[in-house]
Short mmCIF file of C-alpha atoms in Angstrom, two decimals:
data_model
loop_
_atom_site.label_atom_id
_atom_site.label_comp_id
_atom_site.label_asym_id
_atom_site.label_seq_id
_atom_site.Cartn_x
_atom_site.Cartn_y
_atom_site.Cartn_z
CA UNK N 1055 -0.05 0.01 0.20
CA UNK N 1056 0.94 3.46 -0.86
CA UNK N 1057 1.86 5.78 2.38
CA UNK N 1058 0.35 8.92 3.09
CA UNK N 1059 1.37 11.42 0.81
CA UNK N 1060 1.57 15.55 1.48
CA UNK N 1061 1.54 18.34 -0.85
CA UNK N 1062 3.14 20.82 -1.17
CA UNK N 1063 6.74 19.16 0.76
CA UNK N 1064 7.58 22.79 0.80
CA UNK N 1065 5.81 26.49 1.09
CA UNK N 1066 7.31 29.73 1.32
CA UNK N 1067 4.26 32.73 2.36
CA UNK N 1068 4.14 36.18 3.99
CA UNK N 1069 2.99 37.34 6.70
CA UNK N 1070 -0.94 38.20 6.46
CA UNK N 1071 -1.25 35.30 3.97
CA UNK N 1072 -3.31 32.08 3.87
CA UNK N 1073 -2.05 28.63 3.17
CA UNK N 1074 -3.89 25.47 2.31
CA UNK N 1075 -2.20 21.88 2.89
CA UNK N 1076 -3.20 18.54 1.63
CA UNK N 1077 -2.86 15.35 2.68
CA UNK N 1078 -4.06 11.93 1.12
CA UNK N 1079 -3.93 9.32 3.55
CA UNK N 1080 -3.25 5.37 2.95
CA UNK N 1081 -6.15 3.47 1.24
CA UNK N 1082 -8.83 2.61 3.59
CA UNK N 1083 -7.78 4.74 6.09
CA UNK N 1084 -10.90 7.15 7.29
CA UNK N 1085 -9.37 9.22 10.16
CA UNK N 1086 -6.34 11.64 9.36
CA UNK N 1087 -4.87 14.10 12.11
CA UNK N 1088 -2.13 16.70 11.56
CA UNK N 1089 0.48 17.86 13.92
CA UNK N 1090 2.68 20.79 14.09
CA UNK N 1091 5.96 20.49 14.71
CA UNK N 1092 8.52 23.65 15.75
CA UNK N 1093 11.84 23.62 17.84
CA UNK N 1094 10.27 25.58 20.50
CA UNK N 1095 7.18 23.69 20.92
CA UNK N 1096 7.66 20.31 19.72
CA UNK N 1097 5.06 18.20 18.06
CA UNK N 1098 1.72 19.03 18.99
CA UNK N 1099 -1.83 17.99 17.55
CA UNK N 1100 -4.00 20.16 15.73
CA UNK N 1101 -6.85 18.15 14.59
CA UNK N 1102 -8.09 15.11 13.74
CA UNK N 1103 -11.08 14.27 11.07
CA UNK N 1104 -13.08 10.93 10.57
CA UNK N 1105 -15.57 10.30 7.82
CA UNK N 1106 -15.56 14.18 6.93
CA UNK N 1107 -16.35 15.41 10.92
CA UNK N 1108 -13.84 16.78 13.09
CA UNK N 1109 -13.55 14.50 15.98
CA UNK N 1110 -10.91 15.78 18.15
CA UNK N 1111 -9.14 19.52 18.33
CA UNK N 1112 -6.26 20.86 19.65
CA UNK N 1113 -5.28 23.75 21.75
CA UNK N 1114 -4.83 26.05 18.19
CA UNK N 1115 -6.79 29.20 17.40
CA UNK N 1116 -9.09 29.42 14.85
CA UNK N 1117 -6.78 30.64 12.23
CA UNK N 1118 -6.16 27.00 11.59
CA UNK N 1119 -8.87 24.55 10.22
CA UNK N 1120 -9.34 21.83 8.79
CA UNK N 1121 -11.71 19.57 6.16
CA UNK N 1122 -11.91 16.03 5.35
CA UNK N 1123 -13.39 15.03 1.46
CA UNK N 1124 -15.58 11.91 1.02
CA UNK N 1125 -12.76 9.72 -0.45
CA UNK N 1126 -10.61 10.42 2.89
CA UNK N 1127 -8.37 13.21 1.61
CA UNK N 1128 -7.90 16.34 4.06
CA UNK N 1129 -6.71 19.93 4.18
CA UNK N 1130 -5.79 22.20 6.49
CA UNK N 1131 -5.78 26.16 5.97
CA UNK N 1132 -4.14 28.58 8.21
CA UNK N 1133 -5.13 32.30 7.88
CA UNK N 1134 -3.36 35.32 8.41
CA UNK N 1135 -0.25 33.77 8.47
CA UNK N 1136 2.18 34.92 11.40
CA UNK N 1137 6.30 34.19 11.39
CA UNK N 1138 5.50 31.77 14.22
CA UNK N 1139 3.39 29.39 12.04
CA UNK N 1140 6.71 28.29 10.20
CA UNK N 1141 6.65 24.80 11.02
CA UNK N 1142 6.49 21.45 9.79
CA UNK N 1143 3.15 19.79 9.47
CA UNK N 1144 2.46 16.10 9.45
CA UNK N 1145 -0.38 14.46 8.68
CA UNK N 1146 -1.35 10.77 10.03
CA UNK N 1147 -3.96 8.66 8.84
CA UNK N 1148 -5.27 5.73 10.87
CA UNK N 1149 -7.91 2.77 10.12
CA UNK N 1150 -11.02 3.95 12.54
CA UNK N 1151 -10.40 3.64 15.93
CA UNK N 1152 -6.74 1.85 15.43
CA UNK N 1153 -4.36 3.11 17.83
CA UNK N 1154 -1.35 3.66 15.30
CA UNK N 1155 -1.35 6.33 13.44
CA UNK N 1156 1.61 6.20 10.08
CA UNK N 1157 2.68 9.61 9.20
CA UNK N 1158 3.47 11.58 5.71
CA UNK N 1159 6.64 12.99 5.31
CA UNK N 1160 5.21 16.33 5.93
CA UNK N 1161 5.00 20.23 4.81
CA UNK N 1162 7.76 22.30 5.63
CA UNK N 1163 6.24 25.77 5.90
CA UNK N 1164 7.99 29.11 5.92
CA UNK N 1165 6.71 32.57 6.91
CA UNK N 1166 8.55 35.47 6.08
CA UNK S 631 -4.40 14.31 31.19
CA UNK S 632 -1.38 12.77 29.25
CA UNK S 633 1.83 13.97 29.32
CA UNK S 634 5.94 12.01 28.04
CA UNK S 635 8.64 13.28 29.35
CA UNK S 636 12.00 12.29 27.63
CA UNK S 637 15.47 12.61 29.71
CA UNK S 638 18.42 13.52 27.45
CA UNK S 639 17.63 15.58 24.95
CA UNK S 640 20.88 14.65 23.16
CA UNK S 641 22.40 10.97 23.22
CA UNK S 642 25.54 9.98 22.14
CA UNK S 643 26.96 6.44 21.96
CA UNK S 644 29.93 4.41 20.03
CA UNK S 645 28.90 2.09 17.13
CA UNK S 646 28.25 -1.14 18.59
CA UNK S 647 27.25 0.49 22.11
CA UNK S 648 23.81 -0.18 24.07
CA UNK S 649 21.44 1.97 22.98
CA UNK S 650 19.55 3.60 25.92
CA UNK S 651 16.60 6.06 25.72
CA UNK S 652 14.55 7.03 28.33
CA UNK S 653 10.78 8.09 28.15
CA UNK S 654 8.39 8.17 31.29
CA UNK S 655 4.76 9.05 30.86
CA UNK S 656 1.94 10.24 33.08
CA UNK S 657 -1.65 9.38 31.91
CA UNK S 658 -5.07 9.29 33.82
CA UNK S 659 -6.20 6.43 31.77
CA UNK S 660 -4.35 3.40 30.73
CA UNK S 661 -2.31 4.02 27.80
CA UNK S 662 -0.81 3.42 24.20
CA UNK S 663 2.88 3.94 24.36
CA UNK S 664 4.91 4.43 21.31
CA UNK S 665 7.76 5.13 19.76
CA UNK S 666 8.71 6.93 16.62
CA UNK S 667 11.86 7.83 14.69
CA UNK S 668 12.58 11.25 12.31
CA UNK S 669 15.52 11.30 10.29
CA UNK S 670 16.13 14.81 8.50
CA UNK S 671 13.52 16.22 5.86
CA UNK S 672 11.21 13.20 7.03
CA UNK S 673 8.15 12.42 8.68
CA UNK S 674 7.65 10.20 11.53
CA UNK S 675 8.10 6.45 11.54
CA UNK S 676 7.06 3.95 13.95
CA UNK S 677 9.61 1.79 15.92
CA UNK S 678 7.08 -0.02 18.10
CA UNK S 679 4.16 0.19 20.04
CA UNK S 680 2.79 -1.49 23.53
CA UNK S 681 -1.04 -1.75 23.39
CA UNK S 682 -1.80 -4.29 25.87
CA UNK S 683 -0.42 -7.72 26.79
CA UNK S 684 2.97 -8.66 26.88
CA UNK S 685 5.05 -5.69 28.52
CA UNK S 686 8.37 -6.55 26.43
CA UNK S 687 7.56 -4.95 22.66
CA UNK S 688 9.88 -5.44 19.92
CA UNK S 689 9.91 -3.20 16.82
CA UNK S 690 11.83 -2.82 13.73
CA UNK S 691 15.52 -2.33 13.18
CA UNK S 692 16.95 -4.24 16.35
CA UNK S 693 14.87 -1.88 18.99
CA UNK S 694 12.80 -3.22 21.65
CA UNK S 695 11.28 -1.16 24.74
CA UNK S 696 9.66 -2.39 28.22
CA UNK S 697 6.57 -1.22 29.43
CA UNK S 698 6.69 -0.63 33.00
CA UNK S 699 3.27 0.40 34.76
CA UNK S 700 5.20 0.90 38.66
CA UNK S 701 7.67 2.82 37.21
CA UNK S 702 5.63 4.42 34.51
CA UNK S 703 8.38 4.27 32.08
CA UNK S 704 8.62 2.96 28.45
CA UNK S 705 12.46 3.46 27.68
CA UNK S 706 13.89 1.91 24.45
CA UNK S 707 16.76 0.02 24.14
CA UNK S 708 18.63 -1.77 21.32
CA UNK S 709 21.88 -3.82 21.78
CA UNK S 710 24.17 -2.71 19.52
CA UNK S 711 23.99 1.04 17.83
CA UNK S 712 24.40 0.95 13.83
CA UNK S 713 25.45 4.37 12.25
CA UNK S 714 21.84 4.30 10.15
CA UNK S 715 20.05 4.34 13.94
CA UNK S 716 21.39 8.10 13.89
CA UNK S 717 18.27 10.06 14.58
CA UNK S 718 15.65 11.69 16.20
CA UNK S 719 13.43 9.45 18.52
CA UNK S 720 9.94 10.44 20.12
CA UNK S 721 8.15 8.40 22.92
CA UNK S 722 4.63 9.06 22.30
CA UNK S 723 1.05 8.34 24.47
CA UNK S 724 -2.56 8.23 23.81
CA UNK S 725 -5.19 7.39 26.00
CA UNK S 726 -6.89 4.00 25.26
CA UNK S 727 -10.15 5.34 25.77
CA UNK S 728 -11.71 8.62 24.48
CA UNK S 729 -10.12 10.82 21.95
CA UNK S 730 -6.82 9.21 21.36
CA UNK S 731 -4.50 11.78 19.96
CA UNK S 732 -1.03 11.24 20.75
CA UNK S 733 1.03 13.31 23.27
CA UNK S 734 4.47 13.74 22.10
CA UNK S 735 8.35 14.21 24.03
CA UNK S 736 10.24 16.77 23.40
CA UNK S 737 12.64 14.27 21.23
CA UNK S 738 15.87 12.73 22.04
CA UNK S 739 18.50 13.06 19.08
CA UNK S 740 20.43 10.10 18.77
CA UNK S 741 24.58 10.42 17.31
CA UNK S 742 26.75 7.46 16.67
CA UNK S 743 29.96 7.57 16.85
CA UNK S 744 32.21 5.37 14.57
#
């Protein structure tokens, strides 16, 4: 099976802009989670989608949002970008309520 | 609430030496425990996991970890380090019930000295 894929792999944006990141889960996986990784804060959970519904949410401002499509692909959006949003954004998928999450290679976002 | 503490942000070992990466967790409910590895410019790869049953779990690349409930620990070991083991290692916990997203430790960067 193909793994989790994320596009794009790298992005450069300027403050105030918005960005959309995409994640395609492993075939058959209906749950997609997003994590932010920064040197200062480490790995932090953003949100999880299952069957097009947000199932769980971390402690991030409303500028961070996501959605999931009927084919389980997910997008996350960050509006009004700030310098502190520069990070590696990781997507993970799992099958339903299975405990193991499988990660994609990430999208590295740089905000200037 | 769940949290993970990884002692030692950097660990250096000689090639062929024992690798020991420490992880202690706090969880208000029975946890699932994981070790992930991250190579430069890559995502996270699952090394091993503890769910239920046998407390000594074996993973990929010769790594293993032992769940010790009394010590709330889940340390990662490998008998003999290889150069290819150089990477960052993350311990993570998720509750077995309810919202089971992962809570990660701050990571340990492993350097293998030839």
